Tab-separated table of C-alpha atoms in Angstrom:
chain	number	residue	atom	x	y	z
Y	1408	MET	CA	56.645	-6.881	72.241
Y	1409	SER	CA	55.001	-10.518	73.347
Y	1410	TYR	CA	54.850	-12.506	77.113
Y	1411	VAL	CA	57.525	-14.391	77.297
Y	1412	ASP	CA	60.088	-11.810	76.138
Y	1413	GLN	CA	59.239	-9.376	78.644
Y	1414	GLY	CA	59.317	-11.725	81.071
Y	1415	MET	CA	62.975	-12.763	80.346
Y	1416	THR	CA	63.802	-9.232	79.829
Y	1417	ARG	CA	62.718	-7.896	82.976
Y	1418	GLY	CA	65.017	-11.076	84.861
Y	1419	ARG	CA	67.841	-9.322	83.092
Y	1420	VAL	CA	67.232	-5.845	84.883
Y	1421	TYR	CA	67.208	-7.418	88.169
Y	1422	ALA	CA	70.294	-9.898	87.456
Y	1423	ILE	CA	72.399	-6.330	86.224
Y	1424	ILE	CA	70.837	-4.355	89.582
Y	1425	ALA	CA	72.019	-7.955	91.884
Y	1426	VAL	CA	75.803	-8.010	89.830
Y	1427	ALA	CA	75.534	-3.598	90.279
Y	1428	ILE	CA	74.900	-3.971	93.647
Y	1429	LEU	CA	77.917	-6.454	94.154
Y	1430	HIS	CA	79.830	-4.025	92.779
Y	1431	ALA	CA	79.504	-1.605	94.666
Y	1432	LEU	CA	79.252	-3.643	98.088
Y	1433	LEU	CA	83.051	-5.021	96.760
Y	1434	ALA	CA	83.985	-1.644	96.458
Y	1435	TYR	CA	82.433	0.116	99.498
Y	1436	ALA	CA	84.972	-3.552	101.580
Y	1437	VAL	CA	87.596	-3.784	99.914
Y	1438	VAL	CA	87.528	1.111	101.065
Y	1439	THR	CA	87.046	-0.115	104.566
Y	1440	GLY	CA	89.142	-3.149	105.148
Y	1441	LEU	CA	86.684	-5.357	104.889
Y	1442	ALA	CA	86.941	-6.586	101.331
Y	1443	TYR	CA	87.691	-10.080	102.412
Y	1444	ASN	CA	84.401	-11.003	104.171
Y	1445	PHE	CA	81.940	-9.250	101.588
Y	1446	MET	CA	83.932	-10.465	99.124
Y	1447	LYS	CA	83.428	-14.318	100.739
Y	1448	LYS	CA	80.513	-13.577	101.361
Y	1449	ALA	CA	78.786	-12.537	97.875
Y	1450	ALA	CA	80.408	-15.175	97.181
Y	1451	GLU	CA	78.074	-17.561	98.370
Y	1452	ASP	CA	75.628	-15.384	97.317
Y	1453	LEU	CA	76.206	-15.341	94.185
Y	1454	LYS	CA	76.475	-19.710	94.528
Y	1455	THR	CA	73.746	-19.783	95.877
Y	1456	PHE	CA	71.691	-16.367	94.237
Y	1457	ASP	CA	69.604	-17.841	91.098
Y	1458	VAL	CA	67.334	-16.151	88.820
Y	1459	GLN	CA	64.109	-17.560	88.395
Y	1460	GLU	CA	62.431	-16.650	85.044
Y	1461	GLU	CA	58.905	-16.883	85.138
Y	1462	PRO	CA	57.521	-19.768	83.358
Y	1463	PRO	CA	55.811	-18.520	79.565
Y	1464	PRO	CA	52.230	-17.927	79.336
Y	1465	PRO	CA	50.227	-20.795	77.690
Y	1466	PRO	CA	50.025	-20.171	74.150
Y	1467	GLU	CA	46.837	-18.779	73.507
Y	1468	PRO	CA	44.606	-20.496	71.512
Y	1469	PRO	CA	43.900	-19.829	67.514
Y	1470	PRO	CA	40.548	-18.250	67.538
Y	1471	PRO	CA	37.754	-19.209	65.060
Y	1472	GLU	CA	37.497	-20.446	62.119
Y	1473	GLN	CA	35.542	-17.618	60.594
Y	1474	PRO	CA	33.439	-18.899	57.359
Y	1475	HIS	CA	33.692	-16.565	54.675
Y	1476	VAL	CA	30.972	-15.152	53.789
Y	1477	GLN	CA	30.478	-13.846	50.142
Y	1478	THR	CA	30.018	-10.046	50.522
Y	1479	PRO	CA	27.059	-9.252	47.638
Y	1480	PRO	CA	28.609	-5.920	45.914
Y	1481	PRO	CA	28.422	-2.857	46.763
Y	1482	ILE	CA	24.763	-0.698	45.691
Y	1483	VAL	CA	25.521	1.098	43.036
Y	1484	SER	CA	22.654	3.298	42.455
Y	1485	PRO	CA	22.426	4.694	38.997
Y	1486	PRO	CA	23.348	8.362	38.408
Y	1487	PRO	CA	19.960	11.226	38.926
Y	1488	LEU	CA	18.456	11.522	36.033
Y	1489	VAL	CA	19.121	14.535	34.793
Y	1490	ARG	CA	15.846	16.174	32.617
Y	1491	THR	CA	16.946	18.422	29.649
Y	1492	ASN	CA	14.336	21.049	28.878
Y	1493	VAL	CA	13.782	19.829	25.152
Y	1494	VAL	CA	12.554	22.937	23.003
Y	1495	THR	CA	9.940	21.310	20.361
Y	1496	PRO	CA	10.251	24.101	17.663
Y	1497	PRO	CA	7.140	25.546	16.528
Y	1498	ILE	CA	5.433	23.474	12.864
Y	1499	VAL	CA	5.386	26.358	10.886
Y	1500	THR	CA	2.617	24.896	8.551
Y	1501	VAL	CA	2.530	26.089	5.075
Y	1502	PRO	CA	-0.267	26.213	3.140
Y	1503	VAL	CA	-0.345	23.683	0.201
Y	1504	ALA	CA	-2.376	25.189	-3.196
Y	1505	PRO	CA	-4.541	22.799	-4.372
Y	1506	PRO	CA	-3.469	21.611	-7.271
Y	1507	PRO	CA	-4.902	23.457	-10.766
Y	1508	VAL	CA	-8.839	21.934	-12.363
Y	1509	ILE	CA	-7.874	21.321	-14.976
Y	1510	THR	CA	-11.378	21.407	-17.362
Y	1511	PRO	CA	-11.147	19.760	-20.382
Y	1512	THR	CA	-12.370	21.568	-22.924
Y	1513	ALA	CA	-14.331	19.745	-25.973
Y	1514	PRO	CA	-12.270	21.345	-29.261
Y	1515	PRO	CA	-14.387	23.288	-31.539
Y	1516	ALA	CA	-16.811	21.047	-33.470
Y	1517	PRO	CA	-16.524	21.621	-36.868
Y	1518	PRO	CA	-18.162	23.720	-38.620
Y	1519	ALA	CA	-22.114	22.544	-40.424
Y	1520	PRO	CA	-21.903	21.794	-43.608
Y	1521	PRO	CA	-23.760	24.208	-45.710
Y	1522	ALA	CA	-26.528	23.544	-45.848
Y	1523	PRO	CA	-27.732	21.353	-49.765
Y	1524	PRO	CA	-30.193	24.109	-52.387
Y	1525	PRO	CA	-33.066	23.361	-52.438
Y	1526	PRO	CA	-34.833	21.018	-54.843
Y	1527	PRO	CA	-36.028	22.733	-57.537
Y	1528	ARG	CA	-39.195	22.739	-57.540
Y	1529	LEU	CA	-41.957	20.156	-58.995
Y	1530	VAL	CA	-43.941	22.435	-61.567
Y	1531	GLU	CA	-45.493	20.077	-63.875
Y	1532	PRO	CA	-46.173	16.441	-62.718
Y	1533	ALA	CA	-45.460	13.202	-65.006
Y	1534	HIS	CA	-48.443	12.001	-67.575
Y	1535	ALA	CA	-48.943	8.595	-68.732
Y	1536	ARG	CA	-48.823	8.083	-71.838
Y	1537	ALA	CA	-52.059	6.159	-72.210
Y	1538	ASN	CA	-54.722	5.193	-69.608
Y	1539	LEU	CA	-52.059	2.038	-67.649
Y	1540	ALA	CA	-54.928	0.002	-68.007
Y	1541	SER	CA	-54.759	-0.789	-70.920
Y	1542	TYR	CA	-51.796	-1.257	-70.664
Y	1543	ILE	CA	-53.092	-5.157	-69.174
Y	1544	SER	CA	-55.004	-7.850	-71.479
Y	1545	ASP	CA	-56.875	-10.708	-70.333
Y	1546	SER	CA	-53.528	-12.923	-72.112
Y	1547	ASP	CA	-51.495	-11.286	-68.839
Y	1548	TYR	CA	-53.934	-13.110	-66.513
Y	1549	PRO	CA	-51.229	-15.162	-64.558
Y	1550	ALA	CA	-52.147	-18.635	-64.151
Y	1551	ALA	CA	-51.664	-19.979	-61.283
Y	1552	ALA	CA	-54.001	-16.811	-60.395
Y	1553	ILE	CA	-56.504	-18.625	-62.738
Y	1554	ARG	CA	-56.205	-21.777	-61.537
Y	1555	ALA	CA	-57.077	-20.997	-58.130
Y	1556	GLU	CA	-59.947	-18.545	-59.328
Y	1557	GLN	CA	-58.076	-15.157	-58.145
Y	1558	GLN	CA	-58.784	-12.006	-58.612
Y	1559	GLY	CA	-59.063	-8.007	-56.758
Y	1560	THR	CA	-57.121	-4.750	-56.988
Y	1561	THR	CA	-53.811	-4.367	-56.650
Y	1562	GLY	CA	-51.893	-0.538	-55.515
Y	1563	PHE	CA	-49.019	0.559	-57.160
Y	1564	ARG	CA	-46.696	2.776	-56.704
Y	1565	LEU	CA	-44.749	3.784	-60.104
Y	1566	THR	CA	-40.950	6.230	-59.645
Y	1567	ILE	CA	-41.063	8.280	-63.602
Y	1568	GLY	CA	-37.447	8.851	-63.728
Y	1569	PRO	CA	-36.024	12.119	-65.894
Y	1570	ASP	CA	-36.478	9.622	-69.543
Y	1571	GLY	CA	-39.958	8.584	-68.786
Y	1572	ARG	CA	-38.995	5.663	-67.926
Y	1573	VAL	CA	-40.669	3.227	-65.366
Y	1574	SER	CA	-37.598	2.811	-62.191
Y	1575	GLY	CA	-39.545	1.316	-59.656
Y	1576	CYS	CA	-42.440	-0.305	-58.315
Y	1577	SER	CA	-43.778	-0.668	-55.234
Y	1578	ILE	CA	-47.446	-2.733	-53.867
Y	1579	THR	CA	-49.974	-0.741	-51.461
Y	1580	SER	CA	-52.089	-2.365	-51.543
Y	1581	SER	CA	-52.532	-6.251	-52.136
Y	1582	SER	CA	-55.069	-7.568	-54.503
Y	1583	GLY	CA	-54.291	-10.668	-52.185
Y	1584	SER	CA	-52.995	-12.889	-54.732
Y	1585	SER	CA	-48.551	-11.858	-54.450
Y	1586	ALA	CA	-49.622	-14.191	-58.288
Y	1587	LEU	CA	-51.446	-11.044	-59.307
Y	1588	ASP	CA	-49.511	-7.846	-57.189
Y	1589	ASP	CA	-46.088	-10.108	-59.099
Y	1590	ALA	CA	-47.680	-9.213	-62.519
Y	1591	THR	CA	-48.623	-6.267	-61.869
Y	1592	CYS	CA	-45.156	-4.865	-61.177
Y	1593	ARG	CA	-43.646	-6.662	-64.196
Y	1594	ILE	CA	-46.271	-4.733	-66.462
Y	1595	MET	CA	-46.231	-1.471	-65.497
Y	1596	ARG	CA	-41.832	-0.989	-66.084
Y	1597	SER	CA	-41.854	-2.871	-69.360
Y	1598	ARG	CA	-44.658	-1.037	-70.399
Y	1599	ALA	CA	-45.991	2.236	-69.507
Y	1600	ARG	CA	-44.561	4.736	-70.413
Y	1601	PHE	CA	-44.604	8.681	-69.432
Y	1602	THR	CA	-43.984	12.434	-70.138
Y	1603	PRO	CA	-40.689	13.181	-67.395
Y	1604	ALA	CA	-41.928	15.647	-64.901
Y	1605	HIS	CA	-40.522	18.570	-64.427
Y	1606	ASP	CA	-38.871	21.466	-62.027
Y	1607	ASP	CA	-39.033	25.135	-61.872
Y	1608	HIS	CA	-36.176	25.595	-64.731
Y	1609	GLY	CA	-37.567	23.694	-67.056
Y	1610	ASN	CA	-35.565	20.798	-66.663
Y	1611	PRO	CA	-37.114	17.189	-66.574
Y	1612	THR	CA	-37.286	15.419	-63.396
Y	1613	SER	CA	-38.147	12.639	-60.775
Y	1614	ASP	CA	-41.958	12.193	-59.508
Y	1615	SER	CA	-43.745	9.118	-58.483
Y	1616	VAL	CA	-47.376	7.872	-59.229
Y	1617	SER	CA	-49.827	5.848	-57.701
Y	1618	SER	CA	-52.773	3.873	-59.643
Y	1619	ARG	CA	-55.056	0.350	-58.803
Y	1620	ILE	CA	-55.435	-2.103	-61.245
Y	1621	ARG	CA	-58.643	-4.771	-61.178
Y	1622	TRP	CA	-58.090	-7.793	-61.926
Y	1623	VAL	CA	-61.494	-9.642	-63.502
Y	1624	LEU	CA	-60.962	-13.848	-64.092
Y	1625	PRO	CA	-60.804	-13.376	-68.364
Y	1626	ALA	CA	-64.544	-15.172	-69.675
Y	1627	ASN	CA	-63.783	-19.287	-70.988
């Protein structure tokens, strides 16, 4: 209840009390016979009685406007970290067998071919049927060697076949003249005849014969 309302209520209470007292006095005056005088006096009192209400208090000044301050959001602390003991499973190492070492094996060598039979043993060599120098005459002297006045001794080796003929000729020492060396092998292949060699079984076989021919310029 405000201060103004309290003053008004208090004045009304005073008025009610005053009226009640007046009624009591009127009743008393009637009883005692003084009602007339009392009524007259009461009327006068009523005419002059004025209930003065207290003036209302001045309005209170409005409270000063408070500046709007933005309140920061409440600080929320993070929940406490709960550390759980993590049991690390034991690491079991399983030994790994090393890979097998494969040693390459060489394929088995083929069997060695059977050894050839030993050559037949030569028991009789080849023989010239005539002196080898007799197969050459002055007419066989190369004309180029005559013009160059070349002469000398030619060493050679003849290969004799089973038929007794010369199958090959090679120069073992040169006379210094290619014309004389070539003439020697050509004449021996075409003219020389041999008795063939024989092995230990009596069969004719090949053989070789070495010899020398001396070339001398023919006399004029």
